[in-house]
CSV table of C-alpha atoms in Angstrom, one decimal:
chain,number,residue,atom,x,y,z
A,30,UNK,CA,-25.6,46.9,172.3
A,31,UNK,CA,-22.9,49.2,173.6
A,32,UNK,CA,-24.3,52.9,173.6
A,33,UNK,CA,-23.4,55.2,170.5
A,34,UNK,CA,-22.8,58.9,171.1
A,35,UNK,CA,-23.1,61.0,167.8
A,36,UNK,CA,-20.6,64.0,168.6
A,37,UNK,CA,-18.0,66.4,167.6
A,38,UNK,CA,-14.5,66.7,169.5
A,39,UNK,CA,-15.0,70.5,170.5
A,40,UNK,CA,-18.5,70.7,171.1
A,41,UNK,CA,-18.9,71.7,174.8
A,42,UNK,CA,-22.0,69.7,175.5
A,43,UNK,CA,-20.7,66.5,173.4
A,44,UNK,CA,-17.8,66.8,176.3
A,45,UNK,CA,-20.1,67.2,179.0
A,46,UNK,CA,-22.0,64.2,178.0
A,47,UNK,CA,-18.7,62.4,177.5
A,48,UNK,CA,-17.6,63.1,180.9
A,49,UNK,CA,-20.6,61.9,182.4
A,50,UNK,CA,-20.9,58.7,180.8
A,51,UNK,CA,-17.2,58.0,181.7
A,52,UNK,CA,-17.6,58.9,185.0
A,53,UNK,CA,-20.4,56.3,185.4
A,54,UNK,CA,-18.1,53.7,183.8
A,55,UNK,CA,-20.4,53.5,180.7
A,56,UNK,CA,-18.6,52.5,177.7
A,57,UNK,CA,-19.8,54.3,174.5
A,58,UNK,CA,-19.0,54.2,170.7
A,59,UNK,CA,-18.2,57.5,169.5
A,60,UNK,CA,-19.4,58.3,166.2
A,61,UNK,CA,-18.3,61.6,164.8
A,62,UNK,CA,-21.1,63.6,163.3
A,63,UNK,CA,-20.7,66.2,160.5
A,64,UNK,CA,-23.9,67.7,161.7
A,65,UNK,CA,-23.4,70.6,159.6
A,66,UNK,CA,-23.9,68.5,156.5
A,67,UNK,CA,-27.6,67.8,157.6
A,68,UNK,CA,-27.4,64.1,156.7
A,69,UNK,CA,-31.2,62.9,156.3
A,70,UNK,CA,-30.4,59.7,159.1
A,71,UNK,CA,-29.0,62.1,161.5
A,72,UNK,CA,-32.1,64.5,161.2
A,73,UNK,CA,-34.3,61.6,161.8
A,74,UNK,CA,-32.4,61.3,165.1
A,75,UNK,CA,-32.5,64.8,166.1
A,76,UNK,CA,-34.6,67.1,163.6
A,77,UNK,CA,-32.5,70.1,164.9
A,78,UNK,CA,-29.5,68.6,163.5
A,79,UNK,CA,-27.4,69.2,166.6
A,80,UNK,CA,-25.1,66.9,168.5
A,81,UNK,CA,-24.9,65.3,171.2
A,82,UNK,CA,-27.3,62.4,170.3
A,83,UNK,CA,-27.1,59.3,172.5
A,84,UNK,CA,-28.5,56.0,171.7
A,85,UNK,CA,-28.7,54.2,174.9
A,86,UNK,CA,-31.2,51.7,176.3
A,87,UNK,CA,-33.3,51.5,173.1
A,88,UNK,CA,-33.8,55.5,173.2
A,89,UNK,CA,-32.4,58.3,171.2
A,90,UNK,CA,-31.7,61.0,173.5
A,91,UNK,CA,-30.9,64.7,172.5
A,92,UNK,CA,-30.2,67.8,174.2
A,93,UNK,CA,-27.3,67.5,176.8
A,94,UNK,CA,-29.2,68.6,179.7
A,95,UNK,CA,-32.0,65.9,179.2
A,96,UNK,CA,-29.1,63.4,178.6
A,97,UNK,CA,-27.2,64.3,181.6
A,98,UNK,CA,-30.6,64.1,183.7
A,99,UNK,CA,-31.6,60.7,182.3
A,100,UNK,CA,-28.0,59.1,183.0
A,101,UNK,CA,-28.2,60.6,186.6
A,102,UNK,CA,-31.7,58.8,186.9
A,103,UNK,CA,-30.8,55.4,185.4
A,104,UNK,CA,-27.1,55.0,186.3
A,105,UNK,CA,-27.0,56.9,189.9
A,106,UNK,CA,-23.5,55.6,190.8
A,107,UNK,CA,-21.3,57.5,191.4
A,108,UNK,CA,-23.8,60.3,192.0
A,109,UNK,CA,-23.2,64.0,190.4
A,110,UNK,CA,-26.3,65.6,191.7
A,111,UNK,CA,-26.7,66.2,195.3
A,112,UNK,CA,-30.0,65.1,196.9
A,113,UNK,CA,-31.7,68.1,198.6
A,114,UNK,CA,-33.9,70.2,196.2
A,115,UNK,CA,-32.3,73.5,197.1
A,116,UNK,CA,-28.6,71.9,196.3
A,117,UNK,CA,-30.2,70.3,193.0
A,118,UNK,CA,-31.3,74.0,191.9
A,119,UNK,CA,-28.0,75.3,192.6
A,120,UNK,CA,-26.3,72.6,190.5
A,121,UNK,CA,-28.8,73.2,187.8
A,122,UNK,CA,-28.4,77.2,188.0
A,123,UNK,CA,-24.8,76.2,187.4
A,124,UNK,CA,-25.4,74.1,184.5
A,125,UNK,CA,-27.5,76.9,182.8
A,126,UNK,CA,-24.8,79.5,183.6
A,127,UNK,CA,-22.2,77.5,181.5
A,128,UNK,CA,-24.5,75.9,179.0
A,129,UNK,CA,-26.3,79.0,178.1
A,130,UNK,CA,-24.6,82.2,179.2
A,131,UNK,CA,-20.9,81.0,179.2
A,132,UNK,CA,-21.5,79.3,175.7
A,133,UNK,CA,-23.1,82.4,173.7
A,134,UNK,CA,-20.7,84.9,175.7
A,135,UNK,CA,-17.6,83.2,175.6
A,136,UNK,CA,-17.0,79.7,173.6
A,137,UNK,CA,-19.3,80.6,170.7
A,138,UNK,CA,-17.3,83.9,170.4
A,139,UNK,CA,-14.0,82.4,170.5
A,140,UNK,CA,-14.3,78.7,169.0
A,141,UNK,CA,-17.5,79.5,167.0
A,142,UNK,CA,-15.7,81.9,165.2
A,143,UNK,CA,-11.9,80.7,165.0
A,144,UNK,CA,-12.8,76.9,164.7
A,145,UNK,CA,-16.4,76.0,163.9
A,146,UNK,CA,-16.6,78.7,160.9
A,147,UNK,CA,-13.5,77.1,159.1
A,148,UNK,CA,-14.8,73.5,159.9
A,149,UNK,CA,-18.4,74.0,158.5
A,150,UNK,CA,-17.3,76.3,155.8
A,151,UNK,CA,-19.2,79.3,157.1
A,152,UNK,CA,-16.6,81.8,156.5
A,153,UNK,CA,-14.0,84.1,158.3
A,154,UNK,CA,-14.1,84.7,162.0
A,155,UNK,CA,-15.6,88.1,162.9
A,156,UNK,CA,-12.7,89.7,164.9
A,157,UNK,CA,-15.4,91.8,167.0
A,158,UNK,CA,-16.7,88.6,168.4
A,159,UNK,CA,-13.8,87.1,169.2
A,160,UNK,CA,-12.7,90.2,171.0
A,161,UNK,CA,-15.9,90.0,173.3
A,162,UNK,CA,-15.5,86.7,173.9
A,163,UNK,CA,-11.7,87.3,175.2
A,164,UNK,CA,-13.0,90.2,177.2
A,165,UNK,CA,-15.9,88.3,178.7
A,166,UNK,CA,-14.0,85.1,179.9
A,167,UNK,CA,-12.5,87.2,182.6
A,168,UNK,CA,-15.9,87.7,184.3
A,169,UNK,CA,-16.8,84.0,184.1
A,170,UNK,CA,-13.2,83.1,185.6
A,171,UNK,CA,-13.7,85.8,188.1
A,172,UNK,CA,-17.0,84.4,189.3
A,173,UNK,CA,-15.6,80.8,189.2
A,174,UNK,CA,-13.0,82.2,191.6
A,175,UNK,CA,-15.5,83.7,193.8
A,176,UNK,CA,-17.5,80.2,193.9
A,177,UNK,CA,-14.3,78.2,194.7
A,178,UNK,CA,-13.3,80.6,197.5
A,179,UNK,CA,-16.0,79.4,199.4
A,180,UNK,CA,-16.4,75.9,197.9
A,181,UNK,CA,-14.5,72.7,197.1
A,182,UNK,CA,-16.4,72.2,193.7
A,183,UNK,CA,-18.3,74.8,191.8
A,184,UNK,CA,-21.5,73.8,192.8
A,185,UNK,CA,-20.7,72.6,196.4
A,186,UNK,CA,-18.7,70.0,198.8
A,187,UNK,CA,-19.0,67.5,196.2
A,188,UNK,CA,-18.3,67.3,192.2
A,189,UNK,CA,-21.3,67.4,190.0
A,190,UNK,CA,-22.7,68.1,186.6
A,191,UNK,CA,-21.7,71.8,187.4
A,192,UNK,CA,-18.3,71.1,186.9
A,193,UNK,CA,-18.6,68.9,184.1
A,194,UNK,CA,-20.5,71.8,182.4
A,195,UNK,CA,-17.9,74.3,183.1
A,196,UNK,CA,-14.9,72.0,182.5
A,197,UNK,CA,-16.5,71.2,179.3
A,198,UNK,CA,-16.3,74.6,178.1
A,199,UNK,CA,-13.0,75.6,179.3
A,200,UNK,CA,-11.4,72.4,177.7
A,201,UNK,CA,-12.8,73.4,174.4
A,202,UNK,CA,-11.1,76.8,174.9
A,203,UNK,CA,-8.1,75.4,176.3
A,204,UNK,CA,-7.5,73.3,173.1
A,205,UNK,CA,-6.8,76.3,171.2
A,206,UNK,CA,-4.8,78.0,174.2
A,207,UNK,CA,-7.6,80.6,175.0
A,208,UNK,CA,-8.0,80.1,178.8
A,209,UNK,CA,-5.6,82.4,180.8
A,210,UNK,CA,-4.8,80.2,183.9
A,211,UNK,CA,-2.7,82.7,185.4
A,212,UNK,CA,-5.5,84.8,186.2
A,213,UNK,CA,-6.9,82.6,189.1
A,214,UNK,CA,-4.9,80.2,191.1
A,215,UNK,CA,-8.2,78.3,192.4
A,216,UNK,CA,-9.6,78.0,189.0
A,217,UNK,CA,-6.4,76.4,188.0
A,218,UNK,CA,-6.3,73.9,190.8
A,219,UNK,CA,-9.9,73.1,190.2
A,220,UNK,CA,-9.2,72.3,186.4
A,221,UNK,CA,-6.1,70.6,187.5
A,222,UNK,CA,-8.3,68.3,189.8
A,223,UNK,CA,-10.9,67.6,187.2
A,224,UNK,CA,-8.4,67.2,184.3
A,225,UNK,CA,-6.7,64.4,186.3
A,226,UNK,CA,-9.7,62.4,186.6
A,227,UNK,CA,-10.0,59.2,184.5
A,228,UNK,CA,-13.0,60.5,182.9
A,229,UNK,CA,-11.0,63.0,181.3
A,230,UNK,CA,-8.6,61.0,179.4
A,231,UNK,CA,-10.3,60.4,176.4
A,232,UNK,CA,-11.2,64.5,176.0
A,233,UNK,CA,-7.3,65.0,176.4
A,234,UNK,CA,-6.6,62.5,173.2
A,235,UNK,CA,-8.9,64.4,171.1
A,236,UNK,CA,-7.5,65.7,167.7
A,237,UNK,CA,-9.3,68.0,165.4
A,238,UNK,CA,-7.8,67.9,161.7
A,239,UNK,CA,-6.6,71.5,160.8
A,240,UNK,CA,-6.2,72.6,164.5
A,241,UNK,CA,-3.4,71.1,166.5
A,242,UNK,CA,-4.1,71.4,170.5
A,243,UNK,CA,-2.0,73.7,172.4
A,244,UNK,CA,1.1,72.0,173.7
A,245,UNK,CA,0.1,72.0,177.4
A,246,UNK,CA,-3.6,71.0,176.4
A,247,UNK,CA,-3.1,67.1,177.6
A,248,UNK,CA,-0.5,68.1,180.2
A,249,UNK,CA,-1.7,67.2,183.8
A,250,UNK,CA,0.8,69.6,185.1
A,251,UNK,CA,-0.1,72.8,182.9
B,22,UNK,CA,-43.5,85.7,203.2
B,23,UNK,CA,-44.9,85.5,199.7
B,24,UNK,CA,-42.4,84.5,197.2
B,25,UNK,CA,-41.1,87.2,194.9
B,26,UNK,CA,-40.5,86.7,191.0
B,27,UNK,CA,-38.4,89.4,189.5
B,28,UNK,CA,-39.4,89.5,186.0
B,29,UNK,CA,-40.3,91.3,182.9
B,30,UNK,CA,-43.7,90.6,180.9
B,31,UNK,CA,-42.3,89.5,177.6
B,32,UNK,CA,-39.7,87.1,178.7
B,33,UNK,CA,-40.5,83.9,177.7
B,34,UNK,CA,-38.5,82.1,180.5
B,35,UNK,CA,-40.4,84.4,183.2
B,36,UNK,CA,-43.7,83.3,181.6
B,37,UNK,CA,-42.7,79.6,182.0
B,38,UNK,CA,-42.0,80.2,185.8
B,39,UNK,CA,-45.2,82.1,185.9
B,40,UNK,CA,-47.2,79.3,184.3
B,41,UNK,CA,-45.7,76.7,186.6
B,42,UNK,CA,-46.3,78.8,189.9
B,43,UNK,CA,-49.7,79.4,188.9
B,44,UNK,CA,-50.5,75.9,187.9
B,45,UNK,CA,-49.2,74.9,191.0
B,46,UNK,CA,-51.2,77.5,192.8
B,47,UNK,CA,-48.5,79.1,194.3
B,48,UNK,CA,-49.1,82.8,194.9
B,49,UNK,CA,-46.3,85.2,193.9
B,50,UNK,CA,-45.4,88.9,194.2
B,51,UNK,CA,-44.4,90.0,190.3
B,52,UNK,CA,-41.7,92.5,190.7
B,53,UNK,CA,-40.8,94.2,187.1
B,54,UNK,CA,-36.7,94.1,187.1
B,55,UNK,CA,-35.3,96.6,184.4
B,56,UNK,CA,-32.5,94.1,184.2
B,57,UNK,CA,-30.7,96.0,181.5
B,58,UNK,CA,-30.2,98.8,184.1
B,59,UNK,CA,-28.0,96.2,186.1
B,60,UNK,CA,-29.1,97.5,189.6
B,61,UNK,CA,-26.5,96.5,192.0
B,62,UNK,CA,-29.0,94.7,194.2
B,63,UNK,CA,-30.4,92.9,191.4
B,64,UNK,CA,-26.9,91.8,190.2
B,65,UNK,CA,-26.4,90.3,193.8
B,66,UNK,CA,-29.2,88.2,193.1
B,67,UNK,CA,-28.3,87.1,189.9
B,68,UNK,CA,-24.6,88.0,188.8
B,69,UNK,CA,-25.5,87.3,185.1
B,70,UNK,CA,-28.2,90.2,185.6
B,71,UNK,CA,-31.0,88.0,184.1
B,72,UNK,CA,-34.6,87.5,184.9
B,73,UNK,CA,-36.5,85.4,186.3
B,74,UNK,CA,-35.0,85.3,189.7
B,75,UNK,CA,-37.3,83.8,192.1
B,76,UNK,CA,-37.3,84.2,196.0
B,77,UNK,CA,-39.0,81.5,197.5
B,78,UNK,CA,-38.7,79.1,200.9
B,79,UNK,CA,-35.5,81.5,202.0
B,80,UNK,CA,-33.6,80.8,198.8
B,81,UNK,CA,-32.9,83.3,195.6
B,82,UNK,CA,-33.0,80.7,192.6
B,83,UNK,CA,-32.1,81.9,188.8
B,84,UNK,CA,-32.2,80.0,185.5
B,85,UNK,CA,-35.8,79.0,184.7
B,86,UNK,CA,-35.2,75.2,184.1
B,87,UNK,CA,-33.5,75.1,187.6
B,88,UNK,CA,-36.4,76.9,189.2
B,89,UNK,CA,-39.0,74.9,187.4
B,90,UNK,CA,-37.3,71.5,188.3
B,91,UNK,CA,-37.0,73.0,192.0
B,92,UNK,CA,-40.9,73.6,191.9
B,93,UNK,CA,-41.7,70.1,190.6
B,94,UNK,CA,-39.3,68.5,193.3
B,95,UNK,CA,-40.9,70.7,196.4
B,96,UNK,CA,-44.5,71.2,194.8
B,97,UNK,CA,-45.1,68.2,193.2
B,98,UNK,CA,-49.0,68.6,193.0
B,99,UNK,CA,-50.1,69.0,190.1
B,100,UNK,CA,-47.2,67.2,188.4
B,101,UNK,CA,-45.9,68.6,185.5
B,102,UNK,CA,-43.5,65.7,184.8
B,103,UNK,CA,-43.7,62.1,184.2
B,104,UNK,CA,-42.2,59.8,186.4
B,105,UNK,CA,-40.4,57.3,184.0
B,106,UNK,CA,-36.8,58.5,183.2
B,107,UNK,CA,-37.3,57.9,179.4
B,108,UNK,CA,-40.4,60.3,179.6
B,109,UNK,CA,-38.7,62.6,181.6
B,110,UNK,CA,-36.0,62.8,179.1
B,111,UNK,CA,-38.5,63.6,176.2
B,112,UNK,CA,-39.8,66.3,178.5
B,113,UNK,CA,-36.4,67.9,179.1
B,114,UNK,CA,-35.5,67.4,175.4
B,115,UNK,CA,-38.6,69.7,174.2
B,116,UNK,CA,-37.8,72.0,177.3
B,117,UNK,CA,-34.2,72.5,175.7
B,118,UNK,CA,-35.7,72.7,172.1
B,119,UNK,CA,-37.8,75.7,173.2
B,120,UNK,CA,-35.6,77.4,175.7
B,121,UNK,CA,-32.6,77.1,173.5
B,122,UNK,CA,-33.4,76.7,169.7
B,123,UNK,CA,-36.8,78.1,169.6
B,124,UNK,CA,-35.5,81.4,171.5
B,125,UNK,CA,-32.4,81.8,169.5
B,126,UNK,CA,-33.9,81.1,165.9
B,127,UNK,CA,-37.4,82.8,166.5
B,128,UNK,CA,-38.0,84.8,169.7
B,129,UNK,CA,-34.7,86.5,169.9
B,130,UNK,CA,-34.7,87.3,166.0
B,131,UNK,CA,-38.3,88.8,166.1
B,132,UNK,CA,-39.1,90.2,169.7
B,133,UNK,CA,-35.4,90.7,170.7
B,134,UNK,CA,-35.3,92.8,167.3
B,135,UNK,CA,-38.7,94.7,167.6
B,136,UNK,CA,-39.5,94.8,171.3
B,137,UNK,CA,-36.3,94.4,173.3
B,138,UNK,CA,-33.8,96.8,171.5
B,139,UNK,CA,-36.3,99.7,171.8
B,140,UNK,CA,-37.0,99.0,175.5
B,141,UNK,CA,-33.6,98.7,176.5
B,142,UNK,CA,-32.3,101.4,173.9
B,143,UNK,CA,-29.9,99.3,172.1
B,144,UNK,CA,-31.0,100.9,168.8
B,145,UNK,CA,-32.7,100.0,165.7
B,146,UNK,CA,-34.0,96.3,164.9
B,147,UNK,CA,-31.8,94.3,162.1
B,148,UNK,CA,-34.2,93.5,159.7
B,149,UNK,CA,-32.4,90.5,158.5
B,150,UNK,CA,-32.8,88.8,161.9
B,151,UNK,CA,-36.5,89.7,161.9
B,152,UNK,CA,-36.7,88.0,158.6
B,153,UNK,CA,-34.7,84.9,159.6
B,154,UNK,CA,-37.2,84.5,162.6
B,155,UNK,CA,-40.1,84.8,160.5
B,156,UNK,CA,-39.1,82.2,158.4
B,157,UNK,CA,-37.7,79.9,160.9
B,158,UNK,CA,-40.7,79.8,163.0
B,159,UNK,CA,-42.5,77.7,160.2
B,160,UNK,CA,-40.0,74.9,160.8
B,161,UNK,CA,-40.9,74.9,164.6
B,162,UNK,CA,-44.9,75.1,164.3
B,163,UNK,CA,-44.5,72.0,161.7
B,164,UNK,CA,-42.6,70.1,164.1
B,165,UNK,CA,-45.2,70.8,167.0
B,166,UNK,CA,-47.8,69.8,164.4
B,167,UNK,CA,-45.8,66.7,163.8
B,168,UNK,CA,-45.5,65.8,167.5
B,169,UNK,CA,-49.3,66.9,168.0
B,170,UNK,CA,-50.3,64.8,165.4
B,171,UNK,CA,-49.5,61.7,167.6
B,172,UNK,CA,-49.8,63.1,171.2
B,173,UNK,CA,-52.3,64.9,173.1
B,174,UNK,CA,-49.8,67.3,174.4
B,175,UNK,CA,-46.2,68.1,173.2
B,176,UNK,CA,-44.6,65.9,175.3
B,177,UNK,CA,-46.9,62.9,175.8
B,178,UNK,CA,-50.5,62.3,177.0
B,179,UNK,CA,-49.9,64.6,180.2
B,180,UNK,CA,-49.7,68.4,180.3
B,181,UNK,CA,-46.1,69.1,181.4
B,182,UNK,CA,-43.4,71.8,181.6
B,183,UNK,CA,-42.6,70.8,178.0
B,184,UNK,CA,-46.2,72.8,177.0
B,185,UNK,CA,-45.3,75.7,179.1
B,186,UNK,CA,-41.8,76.1,177.7
B,187,UNK,CA,-43.5,76.2,174.3
B,188,UNK,CA,-46.4,78.2,175.2
B,189,UNK,CA,-44.3,80.6,177.0
B,190,UNK,CA,-42.5,81.4,173.8
B,191,UNK,CA,-45.5,81.6,171.4
B,192,UNK,CA,-47.3,83.6,173.8
B,193,UNK,CA,-44.8,86.4,173.7
B,194,UNK,CA,-44.5,86.2,169.7
B,195,UNK,CA,-48.6,86.3,170.0
B,196,UNK,CA,-48.4,89.5,171.9
B,197,UNK,CA,-47.0,91.1,168.9
B,198,UNK,CA,-49.1,89.1,166.3
B,199,UNK,CA,-46.1,87.2,165.1
B,200,UNK,CA,-47.6,83.9,165.0
B,201,UNK,CA,-49.4,82.3,162.0
B,202,UNK,CA,-52.3,80.2,163.7
B,203,UNK,CA,-53.6,79.4,160.4
B,204,UNK,CA,-50.6,77.3,159.7
B,205,UNK,CA,-51.6,74.5,161.9
B,206,UNK,CA,-55.1,73.5,163.2
B,207,UNK,CA,-53.5,71.0,165.9
B,208,UNK,CA,-51.0,73.6,167.4
B,209,UNK,CA,-54.1,76.3,167.1
B,210,UNK,CA,-56.2,73.9,169.3
B,211,UNK,CA,-53.3,73.0,171.5
B,212,UNK,CA,-52.5,76.6,172.1
B,213,UNK,CA,-56.4,77.5,172.6
B,214,UNK,CA,-56.4,74.6,175.1
B,215,UNK,CA,-53.2,75.9,177.4
B,216,UNK,CA,-54.7,79.7,176.9
B,217,UNK,CA,-57.8,78.8,178.6
B,218,UNK,CA,-56.1,77.2,181.7
B,219,UNK,CA,-56.8,79.8,184.8
B,220,UNK,CA,-52.7,79.6,185.0
B,221,UNK,CA,-52.6,81.4,181.8
B,222,UNK,CA,-54.7,84.5,182.8
B,223,UNK,CA,-52.1,86.8,184.2
B,224,UNK,CA,-49.9,86.5,181.3
B,225,UNK,CA,-53.0,87.4,179.2
B,226,UNK,CA,-53.4,90.7,181.2
B,227,UNK,CA,-49.7,91.6,180.8
B,228,UNK,CA,-49.2,95.2,179.2
B,229,UNK,CA,-46.0,96.5,177.9
B,230,UNK,CA,-45.7,100.1,177.8
B,231,UNK,CA,-45.3,101.5,174.0
B,232,UNK,CA,-46.4,98.2,172.8
B,233,UNK,CA,-50.2,97.2,172.6
B,234,UNK,CA,-51.2,93.8,172.3
B,235,UNK,CA,-52.4,92.2,169.4
B,236,UNK,CA,-56.4,92.6,169.4
B,237,UNK,CA,-56.9,88.7,169.6
B,238,UNK,CA,-54.0,88.5,172.3
B,239,UNK,CA,-56.1,87.8,175.3
B,240,UNK,CA,-59.1,86.4,173.4
B,241,UNK,CA,-59.7,82.7,174.1
B,242,UNK,CA,-61.5,82.1,170.9
B,243,UNK,CA,-58.7,83.5,168.4
């Protein structure tokens, strides 16, 4: 049976898993899950009621970091993690950076307020949060610039799960035109490179009802 | 040179790393880091300004999940992760559960409000958050009960990083007497078992100035 991914289009964690699956050429059935409705069947798959949830190999997996490590262990080609423990620690450090700090400081502040609250019926955006996210994204773009001044990819010389973790967050923000690509030429180049990969295509075709993507969102020459 | 861990006593992430180091019999120099003062030297070690940061093997590691996976890869004895990818996915799912959901829904709501805000001078606790954490911890204790009704340890038959991730959060809450051990006999038994390990001793000796530990905090027969 084809793997199934329960997801929502603008979740960075779902996008990270979709990129990983696609890069490894694993076809998947995408099932859009309105997780905030807390459907009983879905809660059996993940008692936290969060996406992504991946059904694969007879297993039901949740937590995007656990899913990506599983895919890397069972489907190692192409590799998205280096071999040396010290290099793997660097990739995982950056995954934590984007999954945790970037998400809570930026994505949740901007998209969480402007998009998720409307989709899930939680109320109006808190403009202080949006402002704080818009301010804080600069720090993260500058840190990415610092990394990319010394490396071809965020985690080293090879593309890795760290790039997917970062691109997943940024692509969500780019959907609503919340990334200032003029801030850093190296970050823009890096994003252009990752955006042009076949694995990225499905993300660029995403449509969220009620929210049109920014005109440049799917444009490879943005 | 002996490894150095920059930490604060009541950070669950620092505690998870301390438990992992101690279980693997790796001695470490503990350096208390007032991370909220954003010391320039410390920011060079971790630009996010967060603990834990571990100096080991000539490396500077941050993000607790990355640190623990590194320790597991380089110091595999005793093993804190199973070998099979599906079992590893389950351990990592639970690590994500406690590091992310439990932390944001419970630890941050209770300890973040009552202790961290005072320590870092951020102001007064928001009682709505404390209330929400006190309410939500029940769900998590019940889920742990469900797991432990079927398993010896949280992630399976062997003790693993999942147990340390959970015990690290609960031990912080127990310091301020915020765990209702009467709610679940199996969770209490599990915690008694992990609390009596030599690796736990240093945590039980922790003292945070301005906050006395609960009388039963260091008691193995609580």
